[in-house]
PDB file of C-alpha atoms in Angstrom:
ATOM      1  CA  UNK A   1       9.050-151.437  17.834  1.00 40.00           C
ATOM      2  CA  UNK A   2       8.430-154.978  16.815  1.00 41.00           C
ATOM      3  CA  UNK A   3       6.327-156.163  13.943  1.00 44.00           C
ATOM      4  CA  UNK A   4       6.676-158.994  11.624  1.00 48.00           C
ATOM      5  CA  UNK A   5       9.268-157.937   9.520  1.00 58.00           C
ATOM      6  CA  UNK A   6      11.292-156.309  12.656  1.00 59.00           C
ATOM      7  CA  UNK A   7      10.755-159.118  15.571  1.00 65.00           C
ATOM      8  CA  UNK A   8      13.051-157.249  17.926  1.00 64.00           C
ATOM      9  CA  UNK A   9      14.640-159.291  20.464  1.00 65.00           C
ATOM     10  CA  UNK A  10      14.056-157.627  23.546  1.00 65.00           C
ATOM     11  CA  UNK A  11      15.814-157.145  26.985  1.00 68.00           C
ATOM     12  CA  UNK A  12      18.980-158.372  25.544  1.00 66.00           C
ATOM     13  CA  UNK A  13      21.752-156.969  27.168  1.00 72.00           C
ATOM     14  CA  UNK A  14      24.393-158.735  26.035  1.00 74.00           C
ATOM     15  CA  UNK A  15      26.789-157.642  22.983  1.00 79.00           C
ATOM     16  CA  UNK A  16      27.425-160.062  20.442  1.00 78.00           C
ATOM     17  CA  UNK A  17      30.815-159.777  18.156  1.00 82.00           C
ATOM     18  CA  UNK A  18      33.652-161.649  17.019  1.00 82.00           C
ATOM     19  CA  UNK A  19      34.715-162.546  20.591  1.00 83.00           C
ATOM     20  CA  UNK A  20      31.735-163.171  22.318  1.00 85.00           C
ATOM     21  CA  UNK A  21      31.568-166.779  22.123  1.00 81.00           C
ATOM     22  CA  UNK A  22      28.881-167.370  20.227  1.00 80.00           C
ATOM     23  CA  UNK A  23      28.746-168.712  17.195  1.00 80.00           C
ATOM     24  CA  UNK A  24      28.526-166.636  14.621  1.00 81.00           C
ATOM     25  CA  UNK A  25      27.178-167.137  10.855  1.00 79.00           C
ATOM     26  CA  UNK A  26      27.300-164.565   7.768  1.00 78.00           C
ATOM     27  CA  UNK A  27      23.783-164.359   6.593  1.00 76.00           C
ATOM     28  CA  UNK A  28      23.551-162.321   3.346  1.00 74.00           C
ATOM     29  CA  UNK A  29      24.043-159.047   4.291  1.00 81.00           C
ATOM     30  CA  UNK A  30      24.758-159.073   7.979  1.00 82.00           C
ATOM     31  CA  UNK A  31      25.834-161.458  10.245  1.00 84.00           C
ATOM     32  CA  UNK A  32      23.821-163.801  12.695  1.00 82.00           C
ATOM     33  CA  UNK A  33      24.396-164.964  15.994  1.00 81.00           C
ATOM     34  CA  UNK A  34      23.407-167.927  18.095  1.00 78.00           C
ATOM     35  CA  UNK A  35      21.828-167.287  21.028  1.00 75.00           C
ATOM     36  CA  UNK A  36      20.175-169.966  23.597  1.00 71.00           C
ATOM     37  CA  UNK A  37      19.180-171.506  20.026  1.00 69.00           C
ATOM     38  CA  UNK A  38      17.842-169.251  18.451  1.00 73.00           C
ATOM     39  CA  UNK A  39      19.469-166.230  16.027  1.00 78.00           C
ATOM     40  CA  UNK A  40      20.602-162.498  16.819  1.00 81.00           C
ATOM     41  CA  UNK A  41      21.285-159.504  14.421  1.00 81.00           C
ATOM     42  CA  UNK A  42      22.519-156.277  15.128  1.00 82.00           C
ATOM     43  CA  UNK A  43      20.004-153.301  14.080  1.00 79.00           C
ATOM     44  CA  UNK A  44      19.686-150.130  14.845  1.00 82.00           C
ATOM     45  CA  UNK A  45      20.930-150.414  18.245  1.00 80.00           C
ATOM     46  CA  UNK A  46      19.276-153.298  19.361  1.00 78.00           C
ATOM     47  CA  UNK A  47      18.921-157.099  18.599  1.00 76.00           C
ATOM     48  CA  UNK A  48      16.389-158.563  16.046  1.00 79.00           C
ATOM     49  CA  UNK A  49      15.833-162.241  16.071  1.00 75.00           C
ATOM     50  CA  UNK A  50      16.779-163.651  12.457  1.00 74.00           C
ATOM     51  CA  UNK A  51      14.451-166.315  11.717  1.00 68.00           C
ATOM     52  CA  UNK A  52      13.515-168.182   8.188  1.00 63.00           C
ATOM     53  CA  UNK A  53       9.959-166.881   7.232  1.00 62.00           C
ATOM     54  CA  UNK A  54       7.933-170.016   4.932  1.00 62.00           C
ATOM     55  CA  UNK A  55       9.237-173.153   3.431  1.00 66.00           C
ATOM     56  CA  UNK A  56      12.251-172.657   1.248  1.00 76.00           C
ATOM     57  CA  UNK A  57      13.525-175.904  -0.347  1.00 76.00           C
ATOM     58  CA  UNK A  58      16.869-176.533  -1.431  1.00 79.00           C
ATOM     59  CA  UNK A  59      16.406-178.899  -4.476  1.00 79.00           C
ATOM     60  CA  UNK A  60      18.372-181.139  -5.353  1.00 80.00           C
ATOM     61  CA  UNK A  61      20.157-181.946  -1.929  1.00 80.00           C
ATOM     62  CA  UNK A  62      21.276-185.128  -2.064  1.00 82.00           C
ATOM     63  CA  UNK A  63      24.007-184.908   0.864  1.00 85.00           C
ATOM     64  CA  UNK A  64      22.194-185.898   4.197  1.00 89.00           C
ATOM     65  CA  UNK A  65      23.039-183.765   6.836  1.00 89.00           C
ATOM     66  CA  UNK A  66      23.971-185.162  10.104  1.00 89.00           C
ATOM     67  CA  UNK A  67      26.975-186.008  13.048  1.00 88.00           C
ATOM     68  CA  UNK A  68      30.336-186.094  11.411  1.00 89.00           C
ATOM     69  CA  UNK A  69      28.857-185.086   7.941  1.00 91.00           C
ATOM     70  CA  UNK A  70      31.913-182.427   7.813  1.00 89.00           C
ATOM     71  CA  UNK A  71      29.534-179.332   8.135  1.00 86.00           C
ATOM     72  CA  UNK A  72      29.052-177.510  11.196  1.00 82.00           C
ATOM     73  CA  UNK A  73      26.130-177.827  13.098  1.00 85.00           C
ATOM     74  CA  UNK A  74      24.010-175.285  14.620  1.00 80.00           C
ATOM     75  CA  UNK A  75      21.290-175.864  17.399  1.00 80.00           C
ATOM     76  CA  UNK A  76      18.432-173.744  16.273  1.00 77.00           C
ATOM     77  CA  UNK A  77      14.911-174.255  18.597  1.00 74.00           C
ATOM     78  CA  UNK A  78      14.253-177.377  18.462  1.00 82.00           C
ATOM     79  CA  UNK A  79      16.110-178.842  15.608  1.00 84.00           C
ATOM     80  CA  UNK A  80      19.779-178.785  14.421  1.00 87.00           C
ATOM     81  CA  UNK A  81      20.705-176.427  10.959  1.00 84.00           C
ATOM     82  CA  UNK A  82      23.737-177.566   9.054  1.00 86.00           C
ATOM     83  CA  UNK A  83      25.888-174.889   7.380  1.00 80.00           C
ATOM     84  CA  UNK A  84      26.396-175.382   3.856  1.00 77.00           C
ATOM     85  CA  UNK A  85      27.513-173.658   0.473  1.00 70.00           C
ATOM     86  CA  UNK A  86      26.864-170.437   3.033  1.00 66.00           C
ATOM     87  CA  UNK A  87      23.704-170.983   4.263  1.00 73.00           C
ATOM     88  CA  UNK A  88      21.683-173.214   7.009  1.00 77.00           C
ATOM     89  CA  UNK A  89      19.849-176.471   5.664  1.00 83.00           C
ATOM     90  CA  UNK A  90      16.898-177.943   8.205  1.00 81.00           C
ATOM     91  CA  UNK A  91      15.577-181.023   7.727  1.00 84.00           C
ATOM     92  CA  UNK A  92      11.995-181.175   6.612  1.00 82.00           C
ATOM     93  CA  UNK A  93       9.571-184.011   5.426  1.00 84.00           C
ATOM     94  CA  UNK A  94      12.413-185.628   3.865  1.00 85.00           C
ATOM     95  CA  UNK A  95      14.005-182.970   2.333  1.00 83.00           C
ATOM     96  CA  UNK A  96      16.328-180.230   3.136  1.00 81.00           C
ATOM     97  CA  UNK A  97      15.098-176.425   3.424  1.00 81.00           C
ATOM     98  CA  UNK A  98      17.037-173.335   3.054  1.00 78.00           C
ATOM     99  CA  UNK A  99      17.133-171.449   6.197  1.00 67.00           C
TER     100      UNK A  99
END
C-alpha cells in the first residue's frame, strides 16, 4: 500500500544494511539509506522512500555548507544535503532547511 504518509518504494530488491555500500544516515528513529539519490527505510518488510515533507528552516545557520566544509555530503535528487548536528541541511532561498 502506498499513500502519503507510507510512499513505499517499490520493486526494490535489494537489501540495504551496514555493509551494503550505501551510505547510510540515522534519521530519528530509524535509519536511512541512499539510494540512486534518493532515501530508503526499512518497514514492514519492504522499503519506504524517506523524504522531507514542507519547508523546515534551520534558523540561525550561519555555517555555509559546501566542498571541504568538513561535513559529509549527501546527493539527494537534484541537490546535495549536508549532514550536520545529526540531521541533513539543503540549501534553500538563501537559507538552510532541515531535512
Amino acid at each position: 500500500m502506498t499513500t502519503a504518509a507510507h510512499p513505499q518504494h517499490t520493486g526494490h530488491d535489494h537489501e540495504h544494511g551496514p555493509a551494503c555500500d550505501h551510505q547510510s544516515i540515522e534519521h530519528g528513529d530509524h535509519v536511512d539509506y541512499v539510494h540512486d539519490g534518493h532515501l530508503h527505510r526499512a518497514h514492514d518488510g519492504h522499503w519506504d522512500e524517506c523524504e522531507p515533507t514542507g519547508h523546515v528552516e534551520h534558523p540561525g545557520h550561519d555555517h555555509q555548507h559546501g566542498e571541504d566544509c568538513g561535513h559529509e555530503a549527501v546527493p539527494h535528487g537534484d541537490h546535495v544535503d549536508y549532514l550536520h548536528d545529526g540531521h541533513r541541511h539543503a540549501a534553500h532561498d538563501g537559507h538552510w532547511d532541515d531535512h
